[in-house]
Amino acid sequence: MTYRVVQWTTGNVGRKSVHAVVANSDLDLVGCYAWSPDKVGRDAGELCGLDPLGVMATDDVDALLALKPDCVVYNPMFADVDELVRILGAGVNVVTTSEFINGHNLGADRDRIAAACAHGDATIFGSGINPGFIQLFAVVTAGLSDRIDRISVVESFDTTIYNSPATEIPMGFGYPIDHPDLQSITEKGSGVFREAVQLIADALGTELDDIHCQATYAETTQDLPLPGDWTIAAGCVAGIDVRWTGRAGGRDVIDIRGIWTKGQSLAPQWSTSFGYTVTVEGRPTIKTTLSFEPPPDFVAETLDDFIMLGLTITAMPAITAIPAVVAAPAGIATYNDLPLLQPRGVLKTS
């Protein structure tokens, strides 16, 4: 079966999604939504650095829904609930990377999304690398232990070259190190990680007593120019170490931690690795480190080439899920609801 796909936006992750959809023999790109007026009427391939595809970007939502796609690949920075309700209510499935795992972080808007799924007999699934796939990886790894005491996930990256101030400022980057609301800013900006903790707890069949967030910060000691015409001034946040922790039985049982740094002038200095470390403490304790390298044929001419390579791991978990999401019962689906997701249509055989 070939699945008809509409791509929703062509930003950082959206561009990589288009690359992946076009290269996948099981997927057919039939439409593309343009958020920016200057992209309307342009070929989706050209917008994403590819040869023309014959698919023109449009902001006409009715026209896109009239294409009767099997699935929308929804990649805005932040989810627009009105858009999701409209898509799902029209009977179109959605896979998304827009800070959505189980939707509980949306409050009452989650009920609107669930109602739209029921009305349209459609399914929504959210993932990225983290939150998302890395929690699935932790759950699968935990299946090797006959007793689990604690599961921890640590993401650690130097994000200096990443050009996305719109997603990083809400985390707390760029604020004065002594800003009185810094903790609450980071808690709100990283709130989707609460859903990631819930995902692991649900997989373990555990009801948590509490989920809490705590962050520490490092400042840059000199002005730090960054991509996107953005500068973090000296004395402002250029390093964030945030932890979302789930407690049960009076102790910490699930810990998801993100360590993100920028530049070489941090105070205090943090030693930042690159990748993900998953530790299942139990019998036995299992520790796994995931790192990522370019393929042998990778040729980069700009920093954006490296960024796009890195965004592959954000885009692909949602795209890999498309067949399972199309086949799933209507509603909000997580990794705990779907079968093993199989990477179809991507094996290079020639």
CSV table of C-alpha atoms in Angstrom, one decimal:
chain,number,residue,atom,x,y,z
A,1,MET,CA,0.0,0.0,0.0
A,2,THR,CA,1.1,3.5,-0.8
A,3,TYR,CA,0.1,6.2,1.7
A,4,ARG,CA,-1.0,9.6,0.5
A,5,VAL,CA,0.7,12.3,2.6
A,6,VAL,CA,0.3,16.0,3.0
A,7,GLN,CA,3.3,17.8,4.5
A,8,TRP,CA,2.3,20.6,6.9
A,9,THR,CA,4.9,23.4,6.9
A,10,THR,CA,8.5,23.3,5.4
A,11,GLY,CA,10.6,24.7,8.3
A,12,ASN,CA,13.6,23.0,9.8
A,13,VAL,CA,12.0,19.6,10.6
A,14,GLY,CA,9.4,20.0,7.8
A,15,ARG,CA,12.1,20.2,5.1
A,16,LYS,CA,13.7,17.0,6.4
A,17,SER,CA,10.3,15.3,6.5
A,18,VAL,CA,9.8,16.2,2.8
A,19,HIS,CA,13.1,14.6,2.0
A,20,ALA,CA,12.1,11.5,3.8
A,21,VAL,CA,8.6,11.2,2.3
A,22,VAL,CA,9.9,11.7,-1.2
A,23,ALA,CA,12.6,9.1,-0.8
A,24,ASN,CA,10.3,6.5,0.7
A,25,SER,CA,8.8,4.1,-1.8
A,26,ASP,CA,5.7,3.5,0.4
A,27,LEU,CA,4.8,7.2,0.7
A,28,ASP,CA,3.3,9.6,-1.9
A,29,LEU,CA,3.5,13.4,-1.3
A,30,VAL,CA,0.3,14.8,-2.6
A,31,GLY,CA,0.1,18.2,-1.0
A,32,CYS,CA,2.0,20.8,1.0
A,33,TYR,CA,0.8,23.4,3.4
A,34,ALA,CA,2.6,26.8,3.4
A,35,TRP,CA,2.5,28.8,6.6
A,36,SER,CA,4.4,31.8,5.1
A,37,PRO,CA,2.7,33.8,2.4
A,38,ASP,CA,5.9,34.0,0.4
A,39,LYS,CA,5.9,30.2,0.1
A,40,VAL,CA,2.4,29.9,-1.4
A,41,GLY,CA,2.5,28.8,-5.0
A,42,ARG,CA,6.1,27.5,-4.9
A,43,ASP,CA,7.1,24.0,-5.5
A,44,ALA,CA,7.6,21.9,-2.4
A,45,GLY,CA,10.8,20.4,-3.7
A,46,GLU,CA,12.3,23.8,-4.3
A,47,LEU,CA,11.3,25.0,-0.8
A,48,CYS,CA,13.1,22.0,0.6
A,49,GLY,CA,16.3,22.0,-1.5
A,50,LEU,CA,15.2,19.3,-3.9
A,51,ASP,CA,14.4,19.2,-7.6
A,52,PRO,CA,10.8,20.3,-8.4
A,53,LEU,CA,8.3,17.7,-7.3
A,54,GLY,CA,5.2,19.1,-9.0
A,55,VAL,CA,3.5,19.6,-5.7
A,56,MET,CA,2.8,23.3,-5.0
A,57,ALA,CA,2.6,24.7,-1.5
A,58,THR,CA,-0.7,26.3,-0.6
A,59,ASP,CA,-2.4,27.9,2.4
A,60,ASP,CA,-5.8,26.6,1.2
A,61,VAL,CA,-6.7,24.1,3.9
A,62,ASP,CA,-9.9,23.0,2.3
A,63,ALA,CA,-8.0,22.1,-0.9
A,64,LEU,CA,-5.5,20.0,1.0
A,65,LEU,CA,-8.2,18.1,2.9
A,66,ALA,CA,-10.0,17.6,-0.4
A,67,LEU,CA,-7.0,15.6,-1.6
A,68,LYS,CA,-8.2,12.9,0.9
A,69,PRO,CA,-4.7,12.2,2.3
A,70,ASP,CA,-4.2,9.2,4.5
A,71,CYS,CA,-2.0,11.2,6.8
A,72,VAL,CA,-0.7,14.7,7.5
A,73,VAL,CA,2.9,15.1,8.6
A,74,TYR,CA,2.5,18.0,11.0
A,75,ASN,CA,5.8,19.8,11.7
A,76,PRO,CA,5.2,23.4,13.0
A,77,MET,CA,7.4,24.5,15.9
A,78,PHE,CA,4.3,24.5,18.1
A,79,ALA,CA,1.0,22.8,17.6
A,80,ASP,CA,-2.0,24.9,16.6
A,81,VAL,CA,-5.0,23.1,18.2
A,82,ASP,CA,-7.5,24.7,15.9
A,83,GLU,CA,-5.6,23.3,12.9
A,84,LEU,CA,-5.3,19.9,14.4
A,85,VAL,CA,-9.0,19.8,15.2
A,86,ARG,CA,-9.8,20.8,11.7
A,87,ILE,CA,-7.6,18.1,10.1
A,88,LEU,CA,-8.6,15.3,12.4
A,89,GLY,CA,-12.3,16.2,12.3
A,90,ALA,CA,-12.1,15.9,8.5
A,91,GLY,CA,-11.0,12.3,8.9
A,92,VAL,CA,-7.3,12.7,8.2
A,93,ASN,CA,-4.7,11.0,10.5
A,94,VAL,CA,-1.8,13.1,11.9
A,95,VAL,CA,1.7,12.3,12.8
A,96,THR,CA,3.5,15.2,14.4
A,97,THR,CA,6.8,16.4,15.9
A,98,SER,CA,5.1,19.5,17.4
A,99,GLU,CA,5.6,18.9,21.1
A,100,PHE,CA,2.9,16.3,21.4
A,101,ILE,CA,3.2,12.9,23.0
A,102,ASN,CA,-0.1,12.2,24.8
A,103,GLY,CA,-1.5,15.8,24.7
A,104,HIS,CA,-1.9,16.2,28.5
A,105,ASN,CA,0.3,19.3,28.4
A,106,LEU,CA,-2.4,21.0,26.4
A,107,GLY,CA,-4.9,20.9,29.3
A,108,ALA,CA,-8.5,21.3,28.1
A,109,ASP,CA,-7.4,21.5,24.5
A,110,ARG,CA,-6.6,17.8,24.7
A,111,ASP,CA,-10.3,17.1,25.0
A,112,ARG,CA,-10.9,19.1,21.8
A,113,ILE,CA,-8.3,17.0,19.9
A,114,ALA,CA,-9.8,13.7,21.3
A,115,ALA,CA,-13.3,14.8,20.2
A,116,ALA,CA,-12.1,15.7,16.7
A,117,CYS,CA,-10.5,12.2,16.5
A,118,ALA,CA,-13.8,10.6,17.4
A,119,HIS,CA,-15.8,12.8,15.0
A,120,GLY,CA,-13.5,12.2,12.1
A,121,ASP,CA,-12.5,8.6,12.9
A,122,ALA,CA,-8.9,9.7,12.8
A,123,THR,CA,-5.7,9.1,14.9
A,124,ILE,CA,-3.0,11.5,16.1
A,125,PHE,CA,0.5,10.3,17.1
A,126,GLY,CA,3.3,12.5,18.3
A,127,SER,CA,7.0,11.7,18.5
A,128,GLY,CA,10.4,13.1,17.8
A,129,ILE,CA,13.8,11.8,19.0
A,130,ASN,CA,13.2,13.2,22.6
A,131,PRO,CA,10.5,13.3,23.8
A,132,GLY,CA,9.4,10.3,21.7
A,133,PHE,CA,11.6,7.6,20.3
A,134,ILE,CA,14.2,7.7,23.1
A,135,GLN,CA,11.5,6.8,25.6
A,136,LEU,CA,10.4,3.9,23.4
A,137,PHE,CA,14.1,2.8,23.4
A,138,ALA,CA,14.2,3.0,27.2
A,139,VAL,CA,11.1,0.9,27.5
A,140,VAL,CA,12.5,-1.7,25.1
A,141,THR,CA,15.8,-1.8,27.0
A,142,ALA,CA,14.0,-2.3,30.3
A,143,GLY,CA,12.6,-5.5,29.0
A,144,LEU,CA,15.9,-7.2,29.7
A,145,SER,CA,15.7,-6.7,33.5
A,146,ASP,CA,13.6,-8.8,35.9
A,147,ARG,CA,13.6,-5.9,38.4
A,148,ILE,CA,13.6,-2.2,37.6
A,149,ASP,CA,14.5,0.3,40.2
A,150,ARG,CA,14.8,3.4,38.1
A,151,ILE,CA,15.0,4.5,34.5
A,152,SER,CA,16.9,7.6,33.4
A,153,VAL,CA,17.4,9.3,30.0
A,154,VAL,CA,20.0,11.9,29.5
A,155,GLU,CA,20.2,14.1,26.4
A,156,SER,CA,23.3,16.1,26.0
A,157,PHE,CA,24.2,18.4,23.1
A,158,ASP,CA,26.1,21.6,22.3
A,159,THR,CA,23.4,23.5,20.4
A,160,THR,CA,25.5,26.5,19.3
A,161,ILE,CA,25.0,26.0,15.6
A,162,TYR,CA,21.2,25.3,15.9
A,163,ASN,CA,19.3,28.2,14.4
A,164,SER,CA,16.0,28.2,16.3
A,165,PRO,CA,15.7,31.0,18.9
A,166,ALA,CA,11.9,30.7,18.7
A,167,THR,CA,12.2,27.2,20.4
A,168,GLU,CA,15.2,27.9,22.6
A,169,ILE,CA,14.2,31.2,24.2
A,170,PRO,CA,11.1,29.7,25.7
A,171,MET,CA,13.4,27.2,27.4
A,172,GLY,CA,15.2,30.0,29.2
A,173,PHE,CA,18.2,30.7,26.9
A,174,GLY,CA,19.2,34.3,26.8
A,175,TYR,CA,17.5,35.3,30.0
A,176,PRO,CA,19.6,37.0,32.8
A,177,ILE,CA,21.1,34.3,35.0
A,178,ASP,CA,19.4,35.8,38.0
A,179,HIS,CA,16.0,36.3,36.5
A,180,PRO,CA,13.5,35.5,39.3
A,181,ASP,CA,11.1,33.5,37.0
A,182,LEU,CA,13.8,31.4,35.3
A,183,GLN,CA,12.7,28.1,36.8
A,184,SER,CA,9.1,28.6,35.8
A,185,ILE,CA,10.1,29.7,32.3
A,186,THR,CA,12.1,26.5,31.8
A,187,GLU,CA,9.4,24.4,33.3
A,188,LYS,CA,6.8,25.8,31.0
A,189,GLY,CA,9.1,25.7,27.9
A,190,SER,CA,10.0,22.1,28.5
A,191,GLY,CA,6.6,20.9,29.7
A,192,VAL,CA,6.3,18.2,27.0
A,193,PHE,CA,8.9,16.3,28.9
A,194,ARG,CA,6.2,15.6,31.5
A,195,GLU,CA,4.4,13.7,28.9
A,196,ALA,CA,7.6,11.7,28.2
A,197,VAL,CA,7.8,10.7,31.9
A,198,GLN,CA,4.1,9.6,31.7
A,199,LEU,CA,4.8,7.6,28.6
A,200,ILE,CA,7.4,5.5,30.4
A,201,ALA,CA,5.3,5.1,33.5
A,202,ASP,CA,2.3,3.9,31.4
A,203,ALA,CA,4.6,1.4,29.7
A,204,LEU,CA,5.6,0.1,33.1
A,205,GLY,CA,2.1,0.0,34.4
A,206,THR,CA,3.0,2.4,37.1
A,207,GLU,CA,0.9,5.2,38.5
A,208,LEU,CA,3.2,8.1,39.6
A,209,ASP,CA,2.6,10.1,42.7
A,210,ASP,CA,4.2,13.2,41.3
A,211,ILE,CA,6.1,14.6,38.4
A,212,HIS,CA,8.4,17.6,39.1
A,213,CYS,CA,10.8,19.8,37.2
A,214,GLN,CA,14.1,21.3,38.4
A,215,ALA,CA,16.8,23.1,36.4
A,216,THR,CA,20.2,24.6,36.8
A,217,TYR,CA,21.9,27.1,34.6
A,218,ALA,CA,25.2,28.3,33.2
A,219,GLU,CA,25.9,31.9,31.9
A,220,THR,CA,28.1,33.1,29.1
A,221,THR,CA,30.9,35.3,30.3
A,222,GLN,CA,31.0,37.2,27.0
A,223,ASP,CA,28.5,38.2,24.4
A,224,LEU,CA,27.7,35.2,22.3
A,225,PRO,CA,26.5,35.7,18.6
A,226,LEU,CA,24.4,32.9,17.3
A,227,PRO,CA,22.7,31.9,14.1
A,228,GLY,CA,19.5,33.6,13.4
A,229,ASP,CA,20.8,37.1,14.2
A,230,TRP,CA,20.5,36.3,17.9
A,231,THR,CA,23.0,37.2,20.6
A,232,ILE,CA,23.1,36.0,24.1
A,233,ALA,CA,24.6,38.8,26.2
A,234,ALA,CA,27.2,38.2,28.8
A,235,GLY,CA,25.7,37.3,32.1
A,236,CYS,CA,22.7,35.5,30.5
A,237,VAL,CA,21.8,31.9,30.2
A,238,ALA,CA,23.8,29.8,27.7
A,239,GLY,CA,23.5,26.5,29.4
A,240,ILE,CA,20.4,24.6,30.7
A,241,ASP,CA,20.4,21.4,32.7
A,242,VAL,CA,16.7,20.5,33.2
A,243,ARG,CA,15.3,17.3,34.9
A,244,TRP,CA,11.8,16.0,34.8
A,245,THR,CA,11.4,13.4,37.5
A,246,GLY,CA,8.5,11.0,38.2
A,247,ARG,CA,8.1,9.7,41.8
A,248,ALA,CA,6.4,6.6,43.1
A,249,GLY,CA,6.5,4.9,46.5
A,250,GLY,CA,8.4,7.9,47.9
A,251,ARG,CA,11.3,7.7,45.5
A,252,ASP,CA,12.5,8.9,42.1
A,253,VAL,CA,11.7,6.1,39.5
A,254,ILE,CA,11.8,7.9,36.1
A,255,ASP,CA,14.2,10.7,35.3
A,256,ILE,CA,14.4,12.6,32.0
A,257,ARG,CA,17.2,15.1,31.8
A,258,GLY,CA,18.3,17.5,29.1
A,259,ILE,CA,21.7,19.2,29.1
A,260,TRP,CA,22.1,21.9,26.4
A,261,THR,CA,25.0,24.3,26.1
A,262,LYS,CA,26.1,27.1,23.8
A,263,GLY,CA,29.6,28.5,23.2
A,264,GLN,CA,32.9,28.0,25.0
A,265,SER,CA,32.6,30.8,27.6
A,266,LEU,CA,30.3,29.1,30.1
A,267,ALA,CA,30.4,29.7,33.8
A,268,PRO,CA,30.4,27.3,35.4
A,269,GLN,CA,32.1,25.1,32.8
A,270,TRP,CA,30.1,22.0,31.9
A,271,SER,CA,31.5,18.9,30.2
A,272,THR,CA,28.9,18.1,27.5
A,273,SER,CA,28.9,14.8,25.7
A,274,PHE,CA,27.0,14.3,22.4
A,275,GLY,CA,24.0,12.0,22.3
A,276,TYR,CA,21.7,10.1,24.6
A,277,THR,CA,22.4,7.8,27.6
A,278,VAL,CA,19.7,5.5,28.7
A,279,THR,CA,20.2,3.7,32.0
A,280,VAL,CA,17.9,1.1,33.4
A,281,GLU,CA,18.9,0.6,37.0
A,282,GLY,CA,17.8,-2.9,38.2
A,283,ARG,CA,18.7,-6.5,37.8
A,284,PRO,CA,20.7,-6.3,35.7
A,285,THR,CA,21.5,-2.6,35.3
A,286,ILE,CA,21.7,-1.8,31.6
A,287,LYS,CA,23.4,1.3,30.2
A,288,THR,CA,23.2,2.3,26.6
A,289,THR,CA,24.6,5.3,24.8
A,290,LEU,CA,23.3,6.4,21.4
A,291,SER,CA,25.5,8.6,19.3
A,292,PHE,CA,25.0,9.7,15.7
A,293,GLU,CA,27.5,10.0,12.8
A,294,PRO,CA,27.2,11.0,9.2
A,295,PRO,CA,27.2,8.3,6.5
A,296,PRO,CA,30.4,7.7,4.5
A,297,ASP,CA,28.9,9.5,1.5
A,298,PHE,CA,27.9,12.6,3.4
A,299,VAL,CA,29.2,15.9,2.0
A,300,ALA,CA,28.5,19.1,3.8
A,301,GLU,CA,29.1,22.6,2.4
A,302,THR,CA,27.4,24.6,5.1
A,303,LEU,CA,26.5,24.4,8.8
A,304,ASP,CA,22.9,23.9,7.7
A,305,ASP,CA,23.9,20.6,6.0
A,306,PHE,CA,25.0,19.3,9.4
A,307,ILE,CA,21.8,20.6,11.1
A,308,MET,CA,19.6,19.0,8.5
A,309,LEU,CA,21.4,15.7,9.0
A,310,GLY,CA,20.7,16.0,12.8
A,311,LEU,CA,17.1,16.8,12.2
A,312,THR,CA,16.6,13.4,10.5
A,313,ILE,CA,16.3,11.8,13.9
A,314,THR,CA,13.6,14.3,14.9
A,315,ALA,CA,11.6,13.8,11.7
A,316,MET,CA,11.8,10.0,11.1
A,317,PRO,CA,10.0,8.6,14.2
A,318,ALA,CA,6.8,10.2,13.2
A,319,ILE,CA,7.2,9.3,9.5
A,320,THR,CA,8.0,5.7,10.3
A,321,ALA,CA,4.8,5.5,12.3
A,322,ILE,CA,2.5,6.5,9.4
A,323,PRO,CA,1.3,2.9,8.4
A,324,ALA,CA,0.6,2.0,12.0
A,325,VAL,CA,-1.2,5.3,12.7
A,326,VAL,CA,-3.4,4.9,9.6
A,327,ALA,CA,-4.4,1.4,10.8
A,328,ALA,CA,-4.9,2.4,14.4
A,329,PRO,CA,-8.3,2.9,16.1
A,330,ALA,CA,-9.4,6.5,16.3
A,331,GLY,CA,-8.0,8.6,19.1
A,332,ILE,CA,-4.7,9.9,20.6
A,333,ALA,CA,-2.1,7.1,20.2
A,334,THR,CA,1.3,6.8,21.8
A,335,TYR,CA,4.0,4.2,21.4
A,336,ASN,CA,2.2,2.2,24.1
A,337,ASP,CA,-0.8,1.8,21.7
A,338,LEU,CA,0.9,1.0,18.4
A,339,PRO,CA,2.5,-2.2,17.3
A,340,LEU,CA,6.3,-2.4,16.6
A,341,LEU,CA,6.9,0.3,14.1
A,342,GLN,CA,8.7,-1.0,11.0
A,343,PRO,CA,11.0,1.2,8.9
A,344,ARG,CA,9.4,0.3,5.5
A,345,GLY,CA,10.4,1.8,2.2
A,346,VAL,CA,13.9,3.1,3.4
A,347,LEU,CA,16.2,0.1,2.7
A,348,LYS,CA,18.7,1.0,0.0
A,349,THR,CA,19.0,-2.1,-2.3
A,350,SER,CA,20.9,-0.6,-5.2
